[in-house]
PDB file of C-alpha atoms in Angstrom:
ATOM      1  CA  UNK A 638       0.000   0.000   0.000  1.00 57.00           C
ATOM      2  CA  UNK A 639       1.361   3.498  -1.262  1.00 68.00           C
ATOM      3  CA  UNK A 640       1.651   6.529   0.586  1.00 64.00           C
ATOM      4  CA  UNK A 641       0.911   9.451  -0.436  1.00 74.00           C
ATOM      5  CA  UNK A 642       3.259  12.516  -0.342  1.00 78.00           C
ATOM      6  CA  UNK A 643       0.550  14.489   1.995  1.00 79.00           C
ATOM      7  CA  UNK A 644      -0.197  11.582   4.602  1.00 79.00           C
ATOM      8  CA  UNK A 645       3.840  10.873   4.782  1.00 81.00           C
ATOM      9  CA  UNK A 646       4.555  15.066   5.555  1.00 87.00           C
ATOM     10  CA  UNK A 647       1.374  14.782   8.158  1.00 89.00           C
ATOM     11  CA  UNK A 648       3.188  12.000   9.736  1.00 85.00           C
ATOM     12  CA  UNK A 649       6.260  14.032   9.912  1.00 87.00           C
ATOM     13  CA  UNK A 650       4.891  17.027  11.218  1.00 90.00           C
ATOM     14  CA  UNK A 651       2.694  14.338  14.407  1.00 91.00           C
ATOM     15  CA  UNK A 652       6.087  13.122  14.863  1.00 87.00           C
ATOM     16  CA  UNK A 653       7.923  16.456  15.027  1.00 91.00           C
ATOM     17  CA  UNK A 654       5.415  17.413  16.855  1.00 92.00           C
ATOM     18  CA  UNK A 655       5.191  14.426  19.751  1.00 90.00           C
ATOM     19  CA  UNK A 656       9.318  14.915  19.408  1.00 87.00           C
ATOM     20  CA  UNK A 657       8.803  18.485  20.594  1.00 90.00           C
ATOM     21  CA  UNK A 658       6.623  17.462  23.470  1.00 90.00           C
ATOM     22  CA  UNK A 659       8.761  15.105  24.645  1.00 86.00           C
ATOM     23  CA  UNK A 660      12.110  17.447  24.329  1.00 88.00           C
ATOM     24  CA  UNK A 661      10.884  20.432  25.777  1.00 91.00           C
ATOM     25  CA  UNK A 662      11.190  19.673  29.505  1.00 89.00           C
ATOM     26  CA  UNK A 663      14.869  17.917  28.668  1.00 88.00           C
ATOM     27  CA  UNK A 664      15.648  21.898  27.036  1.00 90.00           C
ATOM     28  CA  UNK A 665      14.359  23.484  29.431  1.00 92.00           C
ATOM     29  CA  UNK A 666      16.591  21.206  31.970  1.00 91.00           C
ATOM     30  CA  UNK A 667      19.678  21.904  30.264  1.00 91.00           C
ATOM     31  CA  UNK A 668      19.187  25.760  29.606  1.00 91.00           C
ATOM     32  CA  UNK A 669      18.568  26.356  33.260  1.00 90.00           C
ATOM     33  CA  UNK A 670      21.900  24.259  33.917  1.00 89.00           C
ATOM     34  CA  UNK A 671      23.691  26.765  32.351  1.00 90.00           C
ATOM     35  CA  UNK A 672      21.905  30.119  33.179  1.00 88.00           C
ATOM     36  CA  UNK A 673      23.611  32.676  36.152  1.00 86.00           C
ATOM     37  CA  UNK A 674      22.982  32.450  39.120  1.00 81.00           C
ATOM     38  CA  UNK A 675      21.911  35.070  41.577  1.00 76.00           C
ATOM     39  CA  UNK A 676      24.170  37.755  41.405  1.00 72.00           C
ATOM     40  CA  UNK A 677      25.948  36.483  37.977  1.00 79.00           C
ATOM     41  CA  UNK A 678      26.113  38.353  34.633  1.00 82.00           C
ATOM     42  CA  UNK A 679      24.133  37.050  31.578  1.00 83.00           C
ATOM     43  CA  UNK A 680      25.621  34.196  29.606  1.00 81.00           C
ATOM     44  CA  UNK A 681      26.181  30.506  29.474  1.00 86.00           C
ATOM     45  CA  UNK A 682      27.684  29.616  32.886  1.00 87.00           C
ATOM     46  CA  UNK A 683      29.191  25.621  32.651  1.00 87.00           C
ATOM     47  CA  UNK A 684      31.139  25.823  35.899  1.00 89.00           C
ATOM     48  CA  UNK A 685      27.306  25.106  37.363  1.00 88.00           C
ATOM     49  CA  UNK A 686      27.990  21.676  36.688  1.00 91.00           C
ATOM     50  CA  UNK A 687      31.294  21.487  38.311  1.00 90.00           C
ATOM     51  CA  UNK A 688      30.151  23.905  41.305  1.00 89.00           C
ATOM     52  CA  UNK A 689      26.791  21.161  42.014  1.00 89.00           C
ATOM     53  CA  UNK A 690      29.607  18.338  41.378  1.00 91.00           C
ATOM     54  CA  UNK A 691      31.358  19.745  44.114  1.00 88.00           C
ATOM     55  CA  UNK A 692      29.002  21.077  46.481  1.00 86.00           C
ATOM     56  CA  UNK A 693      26.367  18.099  45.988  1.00 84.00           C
ATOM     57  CA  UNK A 694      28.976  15.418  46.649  1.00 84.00           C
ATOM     58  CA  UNK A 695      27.639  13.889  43.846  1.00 90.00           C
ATOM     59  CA  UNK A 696      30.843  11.232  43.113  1.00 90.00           C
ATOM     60  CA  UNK A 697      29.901   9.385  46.238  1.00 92.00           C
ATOM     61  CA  UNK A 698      25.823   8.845  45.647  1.00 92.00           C
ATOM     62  CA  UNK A 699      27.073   8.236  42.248  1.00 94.00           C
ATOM     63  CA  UNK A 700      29.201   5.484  43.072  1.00 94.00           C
ATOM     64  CA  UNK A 701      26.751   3.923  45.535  1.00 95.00           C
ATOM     65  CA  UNK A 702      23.780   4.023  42.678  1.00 95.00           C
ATOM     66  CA  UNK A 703      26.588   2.093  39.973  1.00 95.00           C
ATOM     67  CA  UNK A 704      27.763  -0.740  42.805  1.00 96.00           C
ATOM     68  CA  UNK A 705      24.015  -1.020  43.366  1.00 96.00           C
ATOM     69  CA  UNK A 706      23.280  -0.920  39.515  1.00 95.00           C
ATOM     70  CA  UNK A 707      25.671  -3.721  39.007  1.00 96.00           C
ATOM     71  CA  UNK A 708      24.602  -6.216  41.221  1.00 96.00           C
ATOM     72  CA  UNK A 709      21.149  -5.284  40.576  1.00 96.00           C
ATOM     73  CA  UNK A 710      21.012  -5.460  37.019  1.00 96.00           C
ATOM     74  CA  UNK A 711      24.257  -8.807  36.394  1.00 96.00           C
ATOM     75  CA  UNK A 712      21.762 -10.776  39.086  1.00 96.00           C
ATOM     76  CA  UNK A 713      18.402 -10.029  37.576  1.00 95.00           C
ATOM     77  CA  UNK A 714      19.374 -10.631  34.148  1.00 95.00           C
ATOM     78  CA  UNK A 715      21.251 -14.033  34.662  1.00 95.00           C
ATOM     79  CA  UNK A 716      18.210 -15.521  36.603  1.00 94.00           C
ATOM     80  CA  UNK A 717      16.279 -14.056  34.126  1.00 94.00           C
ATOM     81  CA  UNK A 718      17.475 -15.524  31.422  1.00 95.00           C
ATOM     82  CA  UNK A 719      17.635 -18.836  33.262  1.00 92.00           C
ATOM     83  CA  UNK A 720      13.881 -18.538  34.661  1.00 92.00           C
ATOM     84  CA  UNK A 721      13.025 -17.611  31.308  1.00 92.00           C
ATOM     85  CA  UNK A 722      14.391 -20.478  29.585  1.00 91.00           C
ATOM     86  CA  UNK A 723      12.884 -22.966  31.585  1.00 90.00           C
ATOM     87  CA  UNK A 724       9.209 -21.712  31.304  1.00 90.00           C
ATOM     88  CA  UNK A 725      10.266 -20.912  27.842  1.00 87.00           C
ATOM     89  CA  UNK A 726      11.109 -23.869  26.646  1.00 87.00           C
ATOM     90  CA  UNK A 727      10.774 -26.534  29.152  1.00 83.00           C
ATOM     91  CA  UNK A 728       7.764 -28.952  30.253  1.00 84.00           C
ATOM     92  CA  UNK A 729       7.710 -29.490  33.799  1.00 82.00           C
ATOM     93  CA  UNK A 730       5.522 -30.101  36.816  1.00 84.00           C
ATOM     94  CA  UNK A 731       4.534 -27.066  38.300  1.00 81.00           C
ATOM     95  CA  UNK A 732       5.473 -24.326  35.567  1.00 82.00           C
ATOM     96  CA  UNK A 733       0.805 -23.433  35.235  1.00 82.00           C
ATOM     97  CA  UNK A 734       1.233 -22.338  38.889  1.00 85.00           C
ATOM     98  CA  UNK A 735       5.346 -21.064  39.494  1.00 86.00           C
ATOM     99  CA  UNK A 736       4.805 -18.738  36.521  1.00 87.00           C
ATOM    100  CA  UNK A 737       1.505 -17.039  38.062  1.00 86.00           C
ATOM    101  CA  UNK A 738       3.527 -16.503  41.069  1.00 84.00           C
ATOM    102  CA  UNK A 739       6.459 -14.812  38.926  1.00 80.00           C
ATOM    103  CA  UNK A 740       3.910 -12.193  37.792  1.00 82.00           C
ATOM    104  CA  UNK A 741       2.899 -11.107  41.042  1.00 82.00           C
ATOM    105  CA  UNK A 742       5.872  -9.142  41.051  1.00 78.00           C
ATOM    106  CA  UNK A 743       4.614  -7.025  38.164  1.00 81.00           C
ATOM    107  CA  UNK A 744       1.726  -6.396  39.710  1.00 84.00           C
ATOM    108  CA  UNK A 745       2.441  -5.783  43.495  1.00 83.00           C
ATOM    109  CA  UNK A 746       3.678  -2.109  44.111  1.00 83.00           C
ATOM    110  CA  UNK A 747       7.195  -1.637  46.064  1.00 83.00           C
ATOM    111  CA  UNK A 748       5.008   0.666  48.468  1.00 85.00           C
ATOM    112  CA  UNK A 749       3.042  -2.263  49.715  1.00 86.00           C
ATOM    113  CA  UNK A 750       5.928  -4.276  50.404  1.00 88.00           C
ATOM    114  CA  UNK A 751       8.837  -1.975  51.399  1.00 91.00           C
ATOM    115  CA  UNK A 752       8.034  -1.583  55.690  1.00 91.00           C
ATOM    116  CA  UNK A 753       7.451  -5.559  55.969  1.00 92.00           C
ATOM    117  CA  UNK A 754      10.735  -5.777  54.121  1.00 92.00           C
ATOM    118  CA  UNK A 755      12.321  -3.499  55.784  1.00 93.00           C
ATOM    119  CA  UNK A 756      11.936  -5.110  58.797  1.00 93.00           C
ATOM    120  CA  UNK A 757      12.842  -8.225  57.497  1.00 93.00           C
ATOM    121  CA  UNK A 758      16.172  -6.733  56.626  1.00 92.00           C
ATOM    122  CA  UNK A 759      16.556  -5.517  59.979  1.00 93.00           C
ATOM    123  CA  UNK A 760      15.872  -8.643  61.582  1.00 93.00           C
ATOM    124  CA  UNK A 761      18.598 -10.089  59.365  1.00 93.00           C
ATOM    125  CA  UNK A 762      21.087  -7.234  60.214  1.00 92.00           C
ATOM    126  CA  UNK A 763      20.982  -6.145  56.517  1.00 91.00           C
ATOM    127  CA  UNK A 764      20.037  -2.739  56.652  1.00 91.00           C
ATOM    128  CA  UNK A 765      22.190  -0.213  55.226  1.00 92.00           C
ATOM    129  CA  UNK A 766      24.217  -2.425  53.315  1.00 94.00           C
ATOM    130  CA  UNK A 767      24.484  -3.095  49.292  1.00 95.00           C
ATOM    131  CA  UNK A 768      22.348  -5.831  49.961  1.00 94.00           C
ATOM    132  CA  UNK A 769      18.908  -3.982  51.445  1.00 94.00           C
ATOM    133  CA  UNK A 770      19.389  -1.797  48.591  1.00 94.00           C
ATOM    134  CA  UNK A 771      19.779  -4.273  45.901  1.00 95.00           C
ATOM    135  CA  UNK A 772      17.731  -7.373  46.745  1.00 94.00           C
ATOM    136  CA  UNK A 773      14.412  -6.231  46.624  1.00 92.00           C
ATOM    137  CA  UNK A 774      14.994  -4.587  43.582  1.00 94.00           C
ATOM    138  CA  UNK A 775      16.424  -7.906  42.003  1.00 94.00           C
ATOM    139  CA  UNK A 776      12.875  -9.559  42.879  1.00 90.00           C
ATOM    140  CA  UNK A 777      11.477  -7.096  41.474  1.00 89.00           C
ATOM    141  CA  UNK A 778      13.120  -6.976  37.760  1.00 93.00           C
ATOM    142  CA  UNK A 779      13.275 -10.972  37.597  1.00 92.00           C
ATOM    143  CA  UNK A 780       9.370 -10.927  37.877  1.00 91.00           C
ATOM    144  CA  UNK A 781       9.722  -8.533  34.316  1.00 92.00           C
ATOM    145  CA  UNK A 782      12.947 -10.145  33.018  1.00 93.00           C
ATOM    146  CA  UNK A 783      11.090 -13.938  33.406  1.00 92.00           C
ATOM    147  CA  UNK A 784       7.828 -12.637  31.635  1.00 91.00           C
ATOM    148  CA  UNK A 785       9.833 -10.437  28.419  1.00 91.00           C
ATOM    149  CA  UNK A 786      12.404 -13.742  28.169  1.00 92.00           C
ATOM    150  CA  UNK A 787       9.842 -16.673  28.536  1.00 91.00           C
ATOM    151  CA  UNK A 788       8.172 -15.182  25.710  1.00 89.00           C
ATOM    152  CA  UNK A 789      11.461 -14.467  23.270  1.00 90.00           C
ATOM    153  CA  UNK A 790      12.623 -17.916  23.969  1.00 90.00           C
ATOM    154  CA  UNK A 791       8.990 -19.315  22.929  1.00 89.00           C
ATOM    155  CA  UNK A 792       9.095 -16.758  19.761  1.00 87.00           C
ATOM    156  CA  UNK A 793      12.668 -18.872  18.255  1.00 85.00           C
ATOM    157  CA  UNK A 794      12.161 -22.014  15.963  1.00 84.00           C
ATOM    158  CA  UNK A 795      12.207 -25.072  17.956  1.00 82.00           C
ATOM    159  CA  UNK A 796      14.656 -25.785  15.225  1.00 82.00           C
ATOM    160  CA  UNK A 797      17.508 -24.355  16.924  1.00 80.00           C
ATOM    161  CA  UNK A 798      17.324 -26.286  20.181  1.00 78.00           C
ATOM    162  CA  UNK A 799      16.881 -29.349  17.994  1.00 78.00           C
ATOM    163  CA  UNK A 800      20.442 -28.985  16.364  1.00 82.00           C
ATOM    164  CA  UNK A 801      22.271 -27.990  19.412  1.00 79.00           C
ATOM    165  CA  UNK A 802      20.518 -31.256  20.663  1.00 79.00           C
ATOM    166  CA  UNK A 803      22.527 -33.149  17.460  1.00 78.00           C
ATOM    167  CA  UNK A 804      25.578 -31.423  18.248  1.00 78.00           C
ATOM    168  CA  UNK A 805      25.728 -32.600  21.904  1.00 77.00           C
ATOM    169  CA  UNK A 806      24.874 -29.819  23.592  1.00 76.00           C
ATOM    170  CA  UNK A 807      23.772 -30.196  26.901  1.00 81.00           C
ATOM    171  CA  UNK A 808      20.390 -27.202  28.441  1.00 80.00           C
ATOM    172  CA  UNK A 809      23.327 -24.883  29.469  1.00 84.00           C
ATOM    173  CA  UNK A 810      25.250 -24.808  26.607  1.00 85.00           C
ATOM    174  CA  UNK A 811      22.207 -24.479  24.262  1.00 84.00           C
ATOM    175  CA  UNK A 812      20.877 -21.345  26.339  1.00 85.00           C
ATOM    176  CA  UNK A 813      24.533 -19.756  26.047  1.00 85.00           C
ATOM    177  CA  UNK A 814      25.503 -20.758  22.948  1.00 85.00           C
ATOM    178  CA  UNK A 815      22.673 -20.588  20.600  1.00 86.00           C
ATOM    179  CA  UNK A 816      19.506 -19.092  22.176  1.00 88.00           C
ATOM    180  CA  UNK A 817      21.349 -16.393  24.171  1.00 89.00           C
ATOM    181  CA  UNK A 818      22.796 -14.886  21.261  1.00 88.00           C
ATOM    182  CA  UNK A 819      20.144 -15.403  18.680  1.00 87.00           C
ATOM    183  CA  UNK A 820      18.188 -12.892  21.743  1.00 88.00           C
ATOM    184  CA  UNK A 821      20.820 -10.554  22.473  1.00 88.00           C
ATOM    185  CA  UNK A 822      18.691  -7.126  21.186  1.00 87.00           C
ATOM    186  CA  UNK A 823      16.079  -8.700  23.898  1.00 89.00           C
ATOM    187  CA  UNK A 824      18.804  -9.138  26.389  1.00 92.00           C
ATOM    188  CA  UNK A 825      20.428  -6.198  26.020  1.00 90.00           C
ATOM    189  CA  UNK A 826      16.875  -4.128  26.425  1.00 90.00           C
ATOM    190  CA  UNK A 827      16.010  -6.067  29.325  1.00 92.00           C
ATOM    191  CA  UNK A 828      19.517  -4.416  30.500  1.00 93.00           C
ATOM    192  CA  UNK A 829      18.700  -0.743  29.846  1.00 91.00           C
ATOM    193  CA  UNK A 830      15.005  -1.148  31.399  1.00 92.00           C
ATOM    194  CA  UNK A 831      16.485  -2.936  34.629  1.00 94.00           C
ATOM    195  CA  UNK A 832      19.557  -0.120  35.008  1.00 94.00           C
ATOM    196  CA  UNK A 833      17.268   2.560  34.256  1.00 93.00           C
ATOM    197  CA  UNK A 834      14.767   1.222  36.956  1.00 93.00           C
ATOM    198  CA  UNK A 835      17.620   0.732  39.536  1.00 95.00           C
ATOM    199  CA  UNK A 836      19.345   4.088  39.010  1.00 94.00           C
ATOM    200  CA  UNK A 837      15.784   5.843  39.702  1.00 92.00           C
ATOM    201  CA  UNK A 838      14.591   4.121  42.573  1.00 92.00           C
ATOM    202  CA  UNK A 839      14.325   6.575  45.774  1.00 92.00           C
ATOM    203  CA  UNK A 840      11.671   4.647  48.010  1.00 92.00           C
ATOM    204  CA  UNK A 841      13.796   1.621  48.300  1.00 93.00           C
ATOM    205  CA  UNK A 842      17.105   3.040  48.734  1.00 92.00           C
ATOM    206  CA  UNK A 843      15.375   5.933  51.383  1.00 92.00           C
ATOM    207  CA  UNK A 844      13.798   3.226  53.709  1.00 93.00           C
ATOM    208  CA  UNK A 845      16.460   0.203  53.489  1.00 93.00           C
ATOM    209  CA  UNK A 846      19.584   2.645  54.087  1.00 90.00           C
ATOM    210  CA  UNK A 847      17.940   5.101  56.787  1.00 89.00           C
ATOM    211  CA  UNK A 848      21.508   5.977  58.280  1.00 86.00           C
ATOM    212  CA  UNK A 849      22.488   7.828  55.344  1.00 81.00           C
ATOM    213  CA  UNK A 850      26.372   6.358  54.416  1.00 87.00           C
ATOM    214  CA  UNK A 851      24.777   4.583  51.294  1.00 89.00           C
ATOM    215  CA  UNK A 852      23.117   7.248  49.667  1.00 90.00           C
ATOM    216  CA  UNK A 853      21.776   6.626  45.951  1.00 93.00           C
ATOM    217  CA  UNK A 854      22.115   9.284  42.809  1.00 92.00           C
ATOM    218  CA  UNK A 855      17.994  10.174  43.722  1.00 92.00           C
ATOM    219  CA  UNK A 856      18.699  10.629  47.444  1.00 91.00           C
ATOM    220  CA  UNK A 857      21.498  12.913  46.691  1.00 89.00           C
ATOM    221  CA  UNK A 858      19.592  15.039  44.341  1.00 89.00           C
ATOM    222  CA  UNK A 859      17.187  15.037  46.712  1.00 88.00           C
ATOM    223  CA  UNK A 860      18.598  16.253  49.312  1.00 86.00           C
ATOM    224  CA  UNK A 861      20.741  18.822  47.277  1.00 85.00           C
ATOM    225  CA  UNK A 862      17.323  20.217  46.333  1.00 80.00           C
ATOM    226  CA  UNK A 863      16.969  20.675  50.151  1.00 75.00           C
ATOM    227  CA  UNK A 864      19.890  22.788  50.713  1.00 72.00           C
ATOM    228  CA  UNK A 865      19.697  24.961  47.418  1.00 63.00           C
ATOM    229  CA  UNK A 866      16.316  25.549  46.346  1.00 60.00           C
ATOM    230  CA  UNK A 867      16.844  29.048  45.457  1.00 67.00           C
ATOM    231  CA  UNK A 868      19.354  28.449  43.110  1.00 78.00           C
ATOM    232  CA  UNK A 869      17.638  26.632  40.181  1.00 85.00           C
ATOM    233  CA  UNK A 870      20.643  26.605  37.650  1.00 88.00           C
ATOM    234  CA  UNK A 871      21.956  24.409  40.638  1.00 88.00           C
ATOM    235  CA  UNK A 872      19.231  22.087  40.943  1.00 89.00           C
ATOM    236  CA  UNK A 873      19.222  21.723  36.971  1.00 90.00           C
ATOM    237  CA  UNK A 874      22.675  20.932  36.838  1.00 91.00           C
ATOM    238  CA  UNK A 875      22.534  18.572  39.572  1.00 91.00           C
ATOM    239  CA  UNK A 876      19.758  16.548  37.634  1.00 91.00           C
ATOM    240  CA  UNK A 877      21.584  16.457  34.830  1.00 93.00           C
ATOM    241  CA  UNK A 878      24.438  14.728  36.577  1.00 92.00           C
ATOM    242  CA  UNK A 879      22.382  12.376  37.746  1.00 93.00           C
ATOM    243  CA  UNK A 880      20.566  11.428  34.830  1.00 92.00           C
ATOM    244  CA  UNK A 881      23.607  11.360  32.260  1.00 91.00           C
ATOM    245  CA  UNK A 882      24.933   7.320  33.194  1.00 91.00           C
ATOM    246  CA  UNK A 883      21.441   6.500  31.840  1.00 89.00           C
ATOM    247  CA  UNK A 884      21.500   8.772  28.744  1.00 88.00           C
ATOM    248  CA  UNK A 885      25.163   7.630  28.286  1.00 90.00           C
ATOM    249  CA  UNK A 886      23.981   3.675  28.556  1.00 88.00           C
ATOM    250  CA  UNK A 887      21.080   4.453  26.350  1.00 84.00           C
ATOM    251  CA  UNK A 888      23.223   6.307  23.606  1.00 85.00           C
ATOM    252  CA  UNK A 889      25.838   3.192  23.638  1.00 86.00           C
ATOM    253  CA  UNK A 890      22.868   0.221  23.143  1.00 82.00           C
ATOM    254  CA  UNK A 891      20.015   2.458  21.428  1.00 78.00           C
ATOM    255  CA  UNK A 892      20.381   0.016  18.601  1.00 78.00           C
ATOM    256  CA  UNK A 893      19.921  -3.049  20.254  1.00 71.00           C
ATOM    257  CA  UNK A 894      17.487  -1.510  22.650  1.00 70.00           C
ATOM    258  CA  UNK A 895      15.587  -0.609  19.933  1.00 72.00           C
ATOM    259  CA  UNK A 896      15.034  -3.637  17.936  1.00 70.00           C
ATOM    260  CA  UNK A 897      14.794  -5.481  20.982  1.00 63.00           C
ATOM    261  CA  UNK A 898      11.814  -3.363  21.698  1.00 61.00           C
ATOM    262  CA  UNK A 899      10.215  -3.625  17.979  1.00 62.00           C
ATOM    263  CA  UNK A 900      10.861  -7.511  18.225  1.00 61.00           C
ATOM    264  CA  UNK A 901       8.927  -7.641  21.205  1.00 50.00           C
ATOM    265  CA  UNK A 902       6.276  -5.196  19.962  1.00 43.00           C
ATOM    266  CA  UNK A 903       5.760  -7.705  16.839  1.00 45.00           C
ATOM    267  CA  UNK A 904       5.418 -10.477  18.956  1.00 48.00           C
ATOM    268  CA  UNK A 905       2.929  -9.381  21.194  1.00 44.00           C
TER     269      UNK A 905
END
């Protein structure tokens, strides 16, 4: 079915439009990062970034948010990909009811469950370490990673399983060798979503680490918001630190992320 040169410009001008939309805030952001402040002359100031760098302590909630990012997103992704294969492409007693109980975690909000946890943690001695942070937060992205990976593992040919199956290859090495990387765009998005999910979370990181010394990239901004909210080239400039690792991540796997995204859209 042919286009026509009017209905292609009309989508061009929805999409520049919706683009627009969607940019405007993100401008906005980054032109008040680099506005004076009180008391400065007119003109693009870029030592903002470096003076909320330095007065933000932003290299330390930084570094807490990556550690935490890490182990969040390396452990959610490997069971992932092994919960996935099994109810992908496995038969086994149990799988009608286990997967059911996977999907709870989509459904059940972190605010329901993060005071019961919490004092879970405490009972354990857990709180404010790596591990308050990052646990429930794994739970949480293995109940997604488990649902988008059972269903690209169902999507390949049986085909492929059958001639790793020929070749010798044992369930492990057929999930690393040939279904792993015949999924990679899915793999890779399921990587973005999870780190982007992880480097935003405040609730978690607030209640599991109330002392303070592990303070996440949100928490930080947070509370730098607290101590300068006059000073809104600040407060820009402190959000854009925090949200460049993401921006960076998402710049380096767009592609993959992308098709990833489409492959799942044409499944579904």
């Amino acid at each position: 079915m042919r286009v026509s040169r009017a209905e292609q410009m009309m989508n061009y001008a929805v999409l520049a439009l919706f683009a627009l939309f969607a940019l405007a805030p993100i401008l906005t952001i980054v032109r008040t990062a680099f506005a004076p402040r009180i008391g400065e002359s007119p003109g693009l100031h870029p030592e903002n970034l470096l003076e909320a760098w330095r007065i933000g302590g932003f290299a330390e909630s930084l570094g807490h948010s990556l550690v935490v990012a890490v182990i969040v997103v390396t452990c959610a992704v490997v069971l992932s990909v092994g919960a996935g294969y099994a109810f992908g492409t496995m038969r086994f007693r149990g799988a009608g009811l286990l997967f059911p109980l996977f999907l709870l975690g989509l459904m059940i909000p972190s605010e329901a469950v993060v005071i019961p946890l919490f004092f879970d943690l405490r009972t354990l001695g857990l709180t404010d370490t790596y591990a308050a942070i990052a646990l429930p937060q794994i739970a949480q992205s293995i109940a997604f990673g488990t649902f988008w990976l059972r269903a690209q593992f169902r999507s390949l040919p049986p085909s492929l399983l059958e001639a790793a199956a020929l070749d010798g290859a044992g369930p492990l090495r057929a999930l690393t060798r040939v279904l792993v990387p015949a999924s990679l765009p899915a793999v890779i998005t399921l990587v973005v979503l999870v780190f982007m999910w992880t480097w935003n979370e405040f609730l978690i990181a607030l209640v599991m680490a109330p002392a303070g010394r592990l303070r996440t990239a949100p928490l930080g901004l947070a509370t730098f918001q607290g101590q300068y909210t006059a000073e809104n080239s600040l407060l820009a400039a402190g959000a854009i630190i925090v949200a460049l690792p993401m921006v960076i991540l998402f710049l380096l796997l767009q592609r993959h992320f992308i098709r990833g995204m489409l492959e799942g859209a044409s499944k579904e």
